[in-house]
Amino acid sequence: MTAQAKTMISPAVLSANARQQIDHWVQKYPPDQKQSAVIAALTIVQDENGGWLTTELMDGVAAYLGMPKIAVYEVATFYTMFELEKVGRHKICVCTNISCMLCGSDEIMQHLKQKLGIDVGQTTEDGKFTLKSVECLAACGGAPMMQIGRDYHEHLTPQKVDDILAGLE
Amino acid sequence: MTITTNQVCFRTLHLDKPWSLEAYRSVGGYEVWQKILKEKTPPENIISELKTSNLRGRGGAGFPTGLKWSFVPRNKPGQKYVVCNSDEGEPGTFKDRDILRYNPHQLIEGMAIAGYVMNATVGYNYLRGEFIEPFERMEQALQEARELGFVGKNILGSGFDFELHNVLGAGAYICGEETALMDSLEGKKGLPRFKPPFPANFGVYGRPTNINNTESYASVPVILQHGGHWFLDLGIPNNGGTKLFCMSGHINKPGNYEIPLGTPFAKLLEMAGGMKNNRKLKAVIPGGSSVPVLPGETMMQLTMDYDSIAKAGSMLGSGAVIVMDETTCMVKMLARISDFYFEESCGQCTPCREGTGWLARILHRIMHGEGTLKDIDLLDDVADKIMGRTICALGDAAAMPVISFIKYYREEFVYMVENQGKSLCST
């Protein structure tokens, strides 16, 4: 495939805003190492797409960064923050690793499962919440903790969890 | 015995907005950098000062930082890099997050100095993908440093260029391994590389690269400000300086404590408010989930430094101290640790990819009341067959907890096998 054909594939599936943001990241790397920005690019398009990646978007990133599609799929499947299936508007990531476990993450997880009526890895029917169990998020001093979107929530109690969820649109 | 805290990486913590440029300047921030540029300090002198200080890598391995800096061929033509490993993910560790959030300028100054010493004009600070708040703090600080001309082209008219970039991962413990981090930085899966060649000669994009942990770089400006001997004397011989200890688990005041190396563990536990609910101390993982567990009574005799913990058969690691009280089921703890390594193994090396799965499955079998006494020996056997047979240290990290938990708490595993999955601690 020629370079011309490569760029013809589908970078257009990326919005102008996404392309502009990706350009900002590309500048951090040497000119001949554009693919270094792939993690950032996937993060940007995932955020724009409601939290998950479609094959079309991954292909768009591949075309935009001049990478083989497979190289993008490899990255998208390797890192846990990329979602390849639709997720809820709010992804609740509960740390269940040892420090949080010692401080009651089992109870927090149980409370969330009951409250949302879903199991780990599932999404509520209204598409509002996805519940995930995640590995250590480096906030063990605030155990038990969880991350929703960009925010860390620490020193959780079932009551505090209720308050946090109530504040989400 | 009074312990002086927060003298190095947390030296701005008591100030209003400790992350601000004003706070950092008020403790002498960027003065070292300005002095180096003005006097054109020979890089050898800086390395020599670091060697005097006895600063050892704060990411977990404890390799002498000055010596590491001397490995990079600074006069070799072509691009060289300095990289900061802010991919904090070792279970129990949460110190780098606070350096990034509360003292970002000190990390910038430390990395800039490293760039100068190794003649590397580009630096990357790789933060784990979940660290959005720390990333934004770092970006703001970097912007301020650029505006003042401390970072960028021809810094303060010295002729030296240093451009720094903050970048984010996307969720992979293995990227905390230095060569996996480099692959990730290059836009690939984070797979550890064979060593040699070492990063000093073949790092990012195949160029000479120095990589250190966040706490290591952030310690450098303070060491150069007050001198290597000052830092050395804060700690004890062969264990210079202070260290951040991340206290978590069954204690009253979890959090980060920056204290001199060589401080008794008993004192650190007291500073962290002692045991929650006045329960008895059972066990401690002294350096993050990858290092061998030690019984509480052993820990109470130790000081918090590389040599003391090593002599007792464990490691100081990242300084993540996980405290467990008498109610803790050690089988459940180990099963969770083993789940973690199974989840995070990158899959390159067969002993790790397959072995971590075996460990997790055997432990869950025991917890479900389906284990046999032979399974306990099988755990040891599998762990032994992973140890030393993988490209990177994740294999060893998965094996060491298994071997140590069974060594010290075998009776709990036996009890669970003989009682259909019931924990000795729930009786």
Coordinates of C-alpha atoms in Angstrom, one line a residue:
Chain A
M1 CA 0.0 0.0 0.0
T2 CA 1.4 3.4 -0.9
A3 CA 1.7 6.1 1.7
Q4 CA -1.0 8.0 -0.3
A5 CA -3.5 5.1 0.0
K6 CA -2.7 4.7 3.7
T7 CA -3.7 8.2 4.5
M8 CA -6.8 7.8 2.4
I9 CA -8.2 5.0 4.7
S10 CA -10.1 6.8 7.3
P11 CA -8.5 9.5 9.3
A12 CA -11.6 11.4 8.6
V13 CA -13.4 9.4 11.3
L14 CA -11.4 11.4 13.7
S15 CA -13.0 14.7 14.5
A16 CA -11.1 17.9 13.8
N17 CA -10.8 18.4 17.6
A18 CA -9.3 15.0 18.1
R19 CA -6.8 15.5 15.3
Q20 CA -5.8 18.8 16.8
Q21 CA -5.2 17.2 20.2
I22 CA -3.3 14.4 18.7
D23 CA -1.1 16.9 16.8
H24 CA -0.2 18.4 20.2
W25 CA 1.0 15.0 21.4
V26 CA 2.9 14.1 18.2
Q27 CA 5.0 17.2 18.8
K28 CA 6.4 15.7 22.0
Y29 CA 8.3 13.0 20.0
P30 CA 10.9 13.1 17.2
P31 CA 9.4 13.8 13.8
D32 CA 10.1 10.3 12.5
Q33 CA 8.5 8.7 15.6
K34 CA 4.8 9.7 15.3
Q35 CA 3.6 6.4 16.5
S36 CA 4.8 7.2 20.0
A37 CA 1.6 9.3 20.3
V38 CA -0.6 6.2 19.8
I39 CA -1.5 5.8 23.5
A40 CA -2.5 9.5 23.7
A41 CA -4.4 9.3 20.4
L42 CA -6.4 6.3 21.5
T43 CA -7.1 8.0 24.8
I44 CA -8.4 11.1 23.0
V45 CA -10.6 9.3 20.6
Q46 CA -11.9 7.0 23.3
D47 CA -12.9 9.9 25.5
E48 CA -14.6 11.6 22.6
N49 CA -16.6 8.4 21.8
G50 CA -18.1 8.0 25.2
G51 CA -15.4 5.9 26.7
W52 CA -14.8 3.1 24.3
L53 CA -13.0 2.3 21.0
T54 CA -14.5 1.0 17.8
T55 CA -12.4 -0.7 15.1
E56 CA -13.2 2.2 12.8
L57 CA -11.7 4.7 15.4
M58 CA -8.6 2.5 15.8
D59 CA -8.2 2.3 12.1
G60 CA -8.5 6.1 12.0
V61 CA -5.7 6.4 14.5
A62 CA -3.6 4.0 12.5
A63 CA -4.1 6.0 9.3
Y64 CA -3.5 9.3 11.1
L65 CA -0.2 8.2 12.7
G66 CA 0.9 6.2 9.7
M67 CA 0.9 2.9 11.6
P68 CA -0.2 -0.6 10.6
K69 CA -3.6 -1.3 12.0
I70 CA -2.4 -4.3 13.8
A71 CA 0.1 -2.2 15.8
V72 CA -2.7 0.0 17.0
Y73 CA -4.9 -3.1 17.9
E74 CA -1.9 -4.5 19.9
V75 CA -1.7 -1.3 22.0
A76 CA -5.5 -1.0 22.4
T77 CA -5.7 -4.6 23.7
F78 CA -2.6 -4.5 25.9
Y79 CA -3.5 -1.5 28.1
T80 CA -6.3 -1.9 30.6
M81 CA -7.7 1.6 30.3
F82 CA -8.8 1.0 26.7
E83 CA -12.3 -0.4 26.3
L84 CA -13.2 -2.3 23.2
E85 CA -16.9 -2.6 24.1
K86 CA -19.4 0.0 25.0
V87 CA -19.2 1.1 28.6
G88 CA -21.5 3.3 30.8
R89 CA -21.2 7.0 31.0
H90 CA -19.4 6.6 34.3
K91 CA -16.8 3.8 34.7
I92 CA -16.4 3.0 38.3
C93 CA -13.0 1.5 38.9
V94 CA -12.7 0.0 42.4
C95 CA -9.2 -0.9 43.6
T96 CA -9.3 -4.4 45.1
N97 CA -5.6 -4.9 45.6
I98 CA -4.1 -5.7 49.0
S99 CA -3.9 -2.4 50.8
C100 CA -7.5 -1.6 49.8
M101 CA -8.6 -5.2 50.6
L102 CA -7.1 -4.8 54.1
C103 CA -9.2 -1.7 54.5
G104 CA -12.5 -3.0 53.3
S105 CA -12.7 -2.9 49.5
D106 CA -14.7 -6.2 49.5
E107 CA -17.4 -4.3 51.4
I108 CA -17.3 -1.4 49.0
M109 CA -17.5 -3.7 46.0
Q110 CA -20.4 -5.6 47.5
H111 CA -22.2 -2.4 48.2
L112 CA -21.8 -1.2 44.6
K113 CA -22.9 -4.5 43.1
Q114 CA -26.1 -4.4 45.2
K115 CA -26.8 -0.8 44.7
L116 CA -26.3 -1.0 40.9
G117 CA -27.7 -4.5 40.5
I118 CA -24.8 -5.5 38.3
D119 CA -21.7 -7.7 38.6
V120 CA -18.1 -6.7 38.0
G121 CA -17.6 -6.0 34.3
Q122 CA -21.2 -5.2 33.7
T123 CA -23.1 -2.0 32.8
T124 CA -26.4 -0.8 34.2
E125 CA -29.3 -1.1 31.8
D126 CA -29.7 2.7 31.6
G127 CA -26.1 2.8 30.4
K128 CA -25.1 5.1 33.2
F129 CA -22.6 3.0 35.2
T130 CA -20.0 0.3 34.4
L131 CA -18.4 -1.5 37.4
K132 CA -14.8 -2.6 37.3
S133 CA -12.4 -4.2 39.7
V134 CA -8.9 -2.7 39.1
E135 CA -5.4 -3.2 40.3
C136 CA -3.5 -0.8 42.6
L137 CA -4.0 2.8 41.6
A138 CA -1.3 4.2 43.9
A139 CA -3.5 5.8 46.5
C140 CA -3.2 3.2 49.2
G141 CA -2.9 5.8 51.9
G142 CA -6.6 6.6 51.1
A143 CA -7.8 3.0 51.0
P144 CA -10.3 1.8 50.2
M145 CA -10.5 3.9 47.0
M146 CA -11.9 4.0 43.5
Q147 CA -11.6 6.1 40.4
I148 CA -14.5 7.5 38.4
G149 CA -13.5 9.3 35.2
R150 CA -10.5 11.4 36.1
D151 CA -11.2 11.6 39.8
Y152 CA -9.8 9.5 42.7
H153 CA -12.2 9.0 45.6
E154 CA -10.4 7.9 48.8
H155 CA -11.3 6.7 52.3
L156 CA -14.5 5.2 51.0
T157 CA -17.5 4.1 53.1
P158 CA -20.8 2.8 51.7
Q159 CA -22.4 6.1 52.6
K160 CA -19.6 8.1 50.8
V161 CA -20.1 5.9 47.7
D162 CA -23.8 6.7 47.7
D163 CA -23.1 10.4 47.9
I164 CA -20.5 10.3 45.1
L165 CA -22.9 8.4 42.8
A166 CA -25.8 10.7 43.6
G167 CA -23.6 13.6 42.4
L168 CA -23.1 12.1 38.9
E169 CA -25.3 13.0 36.0
Chain B
M1 CA 13.6 10.0 69.8
T2 CA 12.4 12.8 67.5
I3 CA 12.5 12.1 63.8
T4 CA 12.9 15.1 61.4
T5 CA 10.5 14.6 58.5
N6 CA 10.0 16.1 55.1
Q7 CA 13.6 17.4 54.4
V8 CA 14.0 16.4 50.8
C9 CA 11.1 15.5 48.4
F10 CA 8.4 16.9 50.7
R11 CA 10.3 20.0 51.7
T12 CA 7.5 22.3 50.4
L13 CA 4.7 20.3 51.9
H14 CA 4.2 22.6 54.9
L15 CA 3.7 25.6 52.7
D16 CA 0.6 27.1 51.2
K17 CA 0.1 25.5 47.8
P18 CA 3.2 23.4 48.1
W19 CA 3.2 22.8 44.3
S20 CA 3.4 26.5 43.4
L21 CA 6.5 28.1 41.9
E22 CA 6.5 30.6 44.8
A23 CA 6.6 27.8 47.3
Y24 CA 9.4 26.1 45.5
R25 CA 11.5 29.2 45.1
S26 CA 11.1 30.0 48.8
V27 CA 13.1 26.9 49.7
G28 CA 15.8 27.7 47.2
G29 CA 14.2 25.9 44.2
Y30 CA 16.0 26.3 40.8
E31 CA 19.0 28.0 42.5
V32 CA 21.1 24.9 42.0
W33 CA 20.1 24.8 38.3
Q34 CA 21.0 28.4 37.8
K35 CA 24.3 28.0 39.6
I36 CA 25.2 24.9 37.4
L37 CA 24.4 26.8 34.2
K38 CA 26.3 29.9 35.3
E39 CA 29.4 28.2 36.5
K40 CA 29.3 25.5 33.9
T41 CA 29.9 23.0 36.7
P42 CA 31.7 19.9 35.3
P43 CA 29.3 17.0 35.1
E44 CA 31.9 14.8 36.8
N45 CA 31.6 17.0 39.9
I46 CA 27.8 16.5 40.0
I47 CA 28.2 12.8 39.7
S48 CA 30.8 12.7 42.3
E49 CA 28.5 14.6 44.7
L50 CA 25.7 12.1 44.1
K51 CA 28.1 9.3 44.8
T52 CA 29.1 10.9 48.0
S53 CA 25.5 11.3 49.0
N54 CA 25.0 7.6 48.6
L55 CA 21.6 8.2 46.9
R56 CA 20.2 4.8 45.8
G57 CA 17.5 4.3 43.3
R58 CA 14.1 4.9 45.0
G59 CA 12.0 2.9 42.5
G60 CA 12.8 -0.4 44.1
A61 CA 16.1 -1.7 43.0
G62 CA 18.3 0.6 45.1
F63 CA 21.0 1.0 42.5
P64 CA 23.4 3.9 43.2
T65 CA 22.2 6.9 41.2
G66 CA 25.6 8.6 40.8
L67 CA 27.0 5.4 39.4
K68 CA 24.1 5.0 37.0
W69 CA 24.6 8.6 35.7
S70 CA 28.2 7.8 35.0
F71 CA 27.3 5.0 32.6
V72 CA 25.7 7.2 30.0
P73 CA 28.3 8.1 27.3
R74 CA 27.8 11.8 27.5
N75 CA 30.3 12.6 24.8
K76 CA 28.9 10.2 22.3
P77 CA 27.4 12.2 19.4
G78 CA 23.7 12.1 18.7
Q79 CA 20.6 12.3 20.7
K80 CA 20.5 11.2 24.3
Y81 CA 17.5 11.1 26.7
V82 CA 16.6 11.3 30.3
V83 CA 13.4 9.5 31.3
C84 CA 11.5 9.6 34.6
N85 CA 9.6 6.5 35.7
S86 CA 6.4 7.9 37.2
D87 CA 4.5 4.8 36.3
E88 CA 3.9 4.1 40.0
G89 CA 2.0 0.8 40.3
E90 CA 3.7 -1.5 42.8
P91 CA 0.8 -2.4 45.1
G92 CA 1.2 -0.4 48.4
T93 CA 3.2 2.4 46.7
F94 CA 1.8 5.9 46.5
K95 CA 4.7 8.3 47.0
D96 CA 5.5 9.4 43.5
R97 CA 1.9 10.5 43.1
D98 CA 2.4 13.0 45.9
I99 CA 5.8 14.2 44.6
L100 CA 4.1 14.9 41.2
R101 CA 1.1 16.6 42.9
Y102 CA 2.9 18.5 45.6
N103 CA 6.4 19.2 44.4
P104 CA 6.5 19.1 40.6
H105 CA 9.1 21.8 40.2
Q106 CA 11.7 19.8 42.1
L107 CA 11.2 16.9 39.7
I108 CA 11.7 19.3 36.8
E109 CA 14.8 20.7 38.3
G110 CA 16.2 17.2 39.0
M111 CA 15.5 16.1 35.5
A112 CA 17.0 19.2 33.9
I113 CA 20.2 18.7 35.9
A114 CA 20.3 15.0 34.8
G115 CA 19.9 16.3 31.2
Y116 CA 22.9 18.6 31.7
V117 CA 25.1 15.9 33.2
M118 CA 24.4 13.4 30.5
N119 CA 24.2 15.9 27.7
A120 CA 20.7 14.8 27.0
T121 CA 18.6 17.6 25.5
V122 CA 15.2 15.8 25.7
G123 CA 13.5 14.4 28.8
Y124 CA 10.3 12.4 29.2
N125 CA 8.4 12.0 32.4
Y126 CA 6.2 8.9 32.0
L127 CA 3.2 9.0 34.3
R128 CA 0.7 6.1 34.6
G129 CA -2.5 6.8 32.7
E130 CA -4.7 7.1 35.7
F131 CA -2.6 10.0 37.1
I132 CA -4.7 12.8 35.5
E133 CA -4.5 15.2 38.4
P134 CA -0.7 14.7 38.9
F135 CA -0.3 15.1 35.1
E136 CA -2.0 18.5 35.1
R137 CA 0.1 19.7 38.0
M138 CA 3.2 18.6 36.2
E139 CA 2.0 20.4 33.0
Q140 CA 1.3 23.6 34.8
A141 CA 4.7 23.5 36.5
L142 CA 6.5 22.8 33.3
Q143 CA 4.7 25.7 31.7
E144 CA 6.0 28.0 34.5
A145 CA 9.5 26.6 34.2
R146 CA 9.4 27.3 30.4
E147 CA 8.2 30.8 30.9
L148 CA 11.1 31.5 33.3
G149 CA 13.5 30.0 30.8
F150 CA 14.6 27.1 33.1
V151 CA 13.5 24.6 30.4
G152 CA 13.8 25.1 26.7
K153 CA 16.4 26.3 24.2
N154 CA 19.6 28.0 25.3
I155 CA 18.6 27.9 29.0
L156 CA 19.5 31.2 30.7
G157 CA 21.9 32.0 27.9
S158 CA 24.1 28.9 28.7
G159 CA 23.9 27.4 25.3
F160 CA 22.4 24.2 26.8
D161 CA 19.0 23.0 25.6
F162 CA 16.7 20.9 27.6
E163 CA 13.1 20.1 26.5
L164 CA 10.9 18.1 28.9
H165 CA 7.6 16.3 28.1
N166 CA 5.1 14.8 30.4
V167 CA 3.5 11.7 28.9
L168 CA 0.8 9.2 30.0
G169 CA 0.5 5.5 29.9
A170 CA -2.8 3.7 29.8
G171 CA -2.9 1.0 32.5
A172 CA -0.1 -1.7 32.6
Y173 CA 1.9 -2.5 35.7
I174 CA 4.7 -3.9 33.6
C175 CA 5.5 -0.5 32.1
G176 CA 7.1 0.3 35.5
E177 CA 9.8 -2.0 34.3
E178 CA 12.3 0.4 32.7
T179 CA 12.7 -1.2 29.3
A180 CA 9.0 -1.9 29.0
L181 CA 8.4 1.7 29.8
M182 CA 10.7 2.6 26.9
D183 CA 8.7 0.4 24.5
S184 CA 5.5 2.0 25.8
L185 CA 7.0 5.5 25.3
E186 CA 7.7 4.5 21.7
G187 CA 4.0 3.6 21.1
K188 CA 4.1 -0.1 21.6
K189 CA 3.0 -2.8 24.0
G190 CA 5.1 -2.5 27.1
L191 CA 7.3 -5.6 26.8
P192 CA 10.5 -5.8 28.8
R193 CA 13.7 -6.0 26.7
F194 CA 16.6 -8.3 27.1
K195 CA 19.5 -6.7 28.9
P196 CA 22.2 -6.1 27.8
P197 CA 22.2 -3.8 26.0
F198 CA 21.4 -1.6 29.0
P199 CA 19.4 1.7 28.6
A200 CA 22.6 3.7 29.1
N201 CA 23.7 2.6 25.7
F202 CA 20.5 1.5 24.0
G203 CA 17.3 3.1 25.5
V204 CA 14.5 5.2 24.0
Y205 CA 14.6 4.9 20.2
G206 CA 17.8 3.0 20.6
R207 CA 19.7 6.0 22.0
P208 CA 21.6 6.3 25.2
T209 CA 19.1 6.9 28.0
N210 CA 19.1 7.4 31.7
I211 CA 16.0 6.3 33.5
N212 CA 15.4 6.9 37.2
N213 CA 12.4 6.9 39.6
T214 CA 10.5 10.1 40.4
E215 CA 11.8 10.2 44.0
S216 CA 15.4 9.7 42.8
Y217 CA 15.3 12.7 40.4
A218 CA 13.4 14.8 42.9
S219 CA 16.1 14.2 45.5
V220 CA 18.9 15.5 43.3
P221 CA 18.4 19.3 43.6
V222 CA 18.3 19.1 47.4
I223 CA 21.5 17.0 47.5
L224 CA 23.3 19.5 45.3
Q225 CA 22.0 22.4 47.3
H226 CA 23.2 21.1 50.7
G227 CA 26.0 18.8 49.6
G228 CA 26.4 15.0 49.3
H229 CA 27.7 14.7 52.9
W230 CA 24.7 16.5 54.3
F231 CA 22.4 14.0 52.6
L232 CA 24.5 11.0 53.5
D233 CA 24.5 12.0 57.1
L234 CA 20.7 12.2 57.2
G235 CA 20.7 8.4 56.9
I236 CA 23.2 5.8 58.0
P237 CA 26.3 4.5 56.2
N238 CA 25.6 2.8 52.8
N239 CA 22.0 4.0 53.2
G240 CA 22.3 7.7 52.7
G241 CA 19.5 10.2 53.1
T242 CA 15.8 10.1 53.7
K243 CA 13.2 7.9 52.0
L244 CA 9.5 8.2 51.5
F245 CA 7.7 5.3 53.2
C246 CA 4.1 4.6 52.1
M247 CA 2.3 3.3 55.1
S248 CA -0.9 1.4 54.4
G249 CA -3.0 -1.4 55.8
H250 CA -4.2 -1.8 59.4
I251 CA -2.8 1.4 60.9
N252 CA -4.4 4.5 62.3
K253 CA -2.7 7.1 60.1
P254 CA -1.9 5.7 56.7
G255 CA 0.0 8.1 54.4
N256 CA 3.5 9.0 53.2
Y257 CA 6.3 9.6 55.7
E258 CA 9.6 11.0 54.6
I259 CA 12.1 10.0 57.2
P260 CA 15.8 9.2 57.5
L261 CA 16.9 5.8 56.4
G262 CA 17.8 3.8 59.4
T263 CA 14.8 4.8 61.4
P264 CA 13.5 1.9 63.5
F265 CA 10.3 0.3 62.1
A266 CA 8.7 0.6 65.5
K267 CA 9.2 4.4 65.3
L268 CA 7.6 4.5 61.9
L269 CA 4.7 2.5 63.0
E270 CA 4.2 4.8 66.0
M271 CA 4.4 7.9 63.6
A272 CA 1.6 6.2 61.5
G273 CA -0.6 6.1 64.6
G274 CA 0.1 2.5 65.6
M275 CA -2.2 -0.4 65.0
K276 CA -5.8 0.1 64.2
N277 CA -8.3 -1.0 66.9
N278 CA -5.3 -1.8 69.1
R279 CA -4.9 -5.1 67.4
K280 CA -1.7 -7.1 67.4
L281 CA 0.8 -6.7 64.6
K282 CA 1.0 -9.9 62.6
A283 CA 3.0 -9.3 59.5
V284 CA 4.5 -6.6 57.3
I285 CA 5.4 -6.4 53.6
P286 CA 8.2 -3.9 53.9
G287 CA 8.7 -2.8 50.2
G288 CA 5.7 -3.3 48.0
S289 CA 3.8 -6.5 47.1
S290 CA 6.8 -8.0 45.2
V291 CA 9.0 -8.4 48.2
P292 CA 9.0 -11.2 50.8
V293 CA 6.6 -10.7 53.8
L294 CA 8.2 -10.6 57.3
P295 CA 6.6 -11.5 60.6
G296 CA 5.6 -8.6 62.8
E297 CA 8.0 -9.5 65.6
T298 CA 10.9 -9.6 63.1
M299 CA 10.0 -6.2 61.7
M300 CA 9.8 -4.7 65.2
Q301 CA 13.6 -5.4 65.5
L302 CA 14.5 -3.8 62.2
T303 CA 15.5 -0.4 61.0
M304 CA 14.0 1.0 57.7
D305 CA 17.0 0.9 55.4
Y306 CA 18.3 -1.3 52.5
D307 CA 20.7 -3.3 54.6
S308 CA 18.6 -4.1 57.7
I309 CA 15.6 -5.3 55.6
A310 CA 17.9 -7.3 53.3
K311 CA 19.6 -9.0 56.2
A312 CA 16.2 -10.1 57.4
G313 CA 15.5 -11.7 54.0
S314 CA 13.3 -9.1 52.4
M315 CA 13.8 -5.9 50.5
L316 CA 13.2 -2.2 51.1
G317 CA 11.8 -2.0 47.5
S318 CA 9.8 1.0 46.8
G319 CA 9.3 1.8 50.4
A320 CA 5.7 0.6 50.4
V321 CA 5.0 -0.7 53.9
I322 CA 1.9 -2.8 54.1
V323 CA 0.9 -3.6 57.7
M324 CA -1.3 -6.5 58.6
D325 CA -3.0 -7.2 62.0
E326 CA -3.7 -10.5 63.7
T327 CA -7.1 -10.9 61.9
T328 CA -5.5 -11.1 58.4
C329 CA -5.8 -14.3 56.5
M330 CA -2.5 -14.9 54.8
V331 CA -3.9 -17.3 52.3
K332 CA -6.4 -14.7 51.1
M333 CA -3.6 -12.1 51.0
L334 CA -1.3 -14.3 48.9
A335 CA -4.2 -15.3 46.6
R336 CA -4.9 -11.6 45.9
I337 CA -1.2 -10.9 45.3
S338 CA -1.0 -13.9 42.9
D339 CA -4.1 -12.7 41.0
F340 CA -2.3 -9.4 40.5
Y341 CA 0.8 -10.9 38.9
F342 CA -1.2 -13.2 36.7
E343 CA -3.2 -10.2 35.5
E344 CA -0.1 -8.1 34.9
S345 CA 2.3 -10.6 33.4
C346 CA 3.1 -9.4 29.9
G347 CA 3.1 -12.9 28.6
Q348 CA 6.5 -12.9 26.9
C349 CA 8.2 -15.5 29.0
T350 CA 6.6 -18.9 29.5
P351 CA 7.6 -19.5 33.2
C352 CA 5.9 -16.2 34.1
R353 CA 2.9 -16.3 31.8
E354 CA 2.0 -19.9 32.7
G355 CA 3.4 -20.0 36.2
T356 CA 1.5 -16.9 37.5
G357 CA -1.7 -18.6 36.3
W358 CA -0.8 -21.8 38.1
L359 CA -0.1 -20.0 41.3
A360 CA -3.4 -18.1 41.2
R361 CA -5.4 -21.2 40.3
I362 CA -3.9 -23.4 43.0
L363 CA -4.5 -20.7 45.7
H364 CA -8.1 -20.3 44.7
R365 CA -8.5 -24.0 44.7
I366 CA -7.3 -24.0 48.3
M367 CA -9.6 -21.2 49.2
H368 CA -12.6 -23.0 47.7
G369 CA -11.9 -26.0 49.8
E370 CA -10.6 -28.1 47.0
G371 CA -6.9 -28.0 47.8
T372 CA -4.6 -30.8 48.9
L373 CA -1.5 -30.7 51.1
K374 CA 0.5 -31.5 47.9
D375 CA -0.8 -28.2 46.5
I376 CA 1.2 -26.3 49.1
D377 CA 4.4 -27.9 47.9
L378 CA 3.3 -27.4 44.3
L379 CA 3.1 -23.6 45.0
D380 CA 6.6 -23.6 46.2
D381 CA 7.7 -25.7 43.3
V382 CA 6.1 -23.5 40.7
A383 CA 7.4 -20.3 42.3
D384 CA 10.9 -21.9 42.3
K385 CA 10.6 -22.7 38.6
I386 CA 9.6 -19.1 37.8
M387 CA 12.5 -17.5 39.8
G388 CA 15.4 -16.4 37.7
R389 CA 14.0 -17.7 34.5
T390 CA 12.4 -14.6 33.0
I391 CA 13.5 -11.5 31.1
C392 CA 12.4 -9.1 33.7
A393 CA 11.8 -9.1 37.5
L394 CA 8.1 -9.6 37.4
G395 CA 8.6 -13.4 37.5
D396 CA 10.7 -13.1 40.7
A397 CA 8.2 -10.6 42.0
A398 CA 5.4 -13.1 41.6
A399 CA 7.4 -15.9 43.1
M400 CA 8.9 -14.2 46.2
P401 CA 5.6 -13.5 48.0
V402 CA 4.6 -17.2 47.5
I403 CA 7.8 -18.6 48.9
S404 CA 7.8 -16.2 51.9
F405 CA 4.1 -16.5 52.8
I406 CA 4.4 -20.3 52.9
K407 CA 7.7 -20.2 54.8
Y408 CA 6.2 -18.1 57.6
Y409 CA 2.5 -19.0 57.6
R410 CA 2.5 -22.6 56.4
E411 CA 0.1 -23.6 59.2
E412 CA -2.6 -21.3 57.7
F413 CA -2.4 -23.0 54.3
V414 CA -2.4 -26.5 55.9
Y415 CA -5.4 -25.5 58.1
M416 CA -7.4 -24.3 55.1
V417 CA -6.7 -27.4 53.1
E418 CA -7.7 -29.6 56.0
N419 CA -10.8 -27.6 56.8
Q420 CA -12.5 -27.3 53.4
G421 CA -11.4 -23.7 52.7
K422 CA -12.0 -22.3 56.2
S423 CA -9.5 -19.7 57.3
L424 CA -7.5 -20.2 60.5
C425 CA -8.1 -16.5 61.2
S426 CA -11.8 -16.8 61.1
T427 CA -11.9 -19.1 64.1

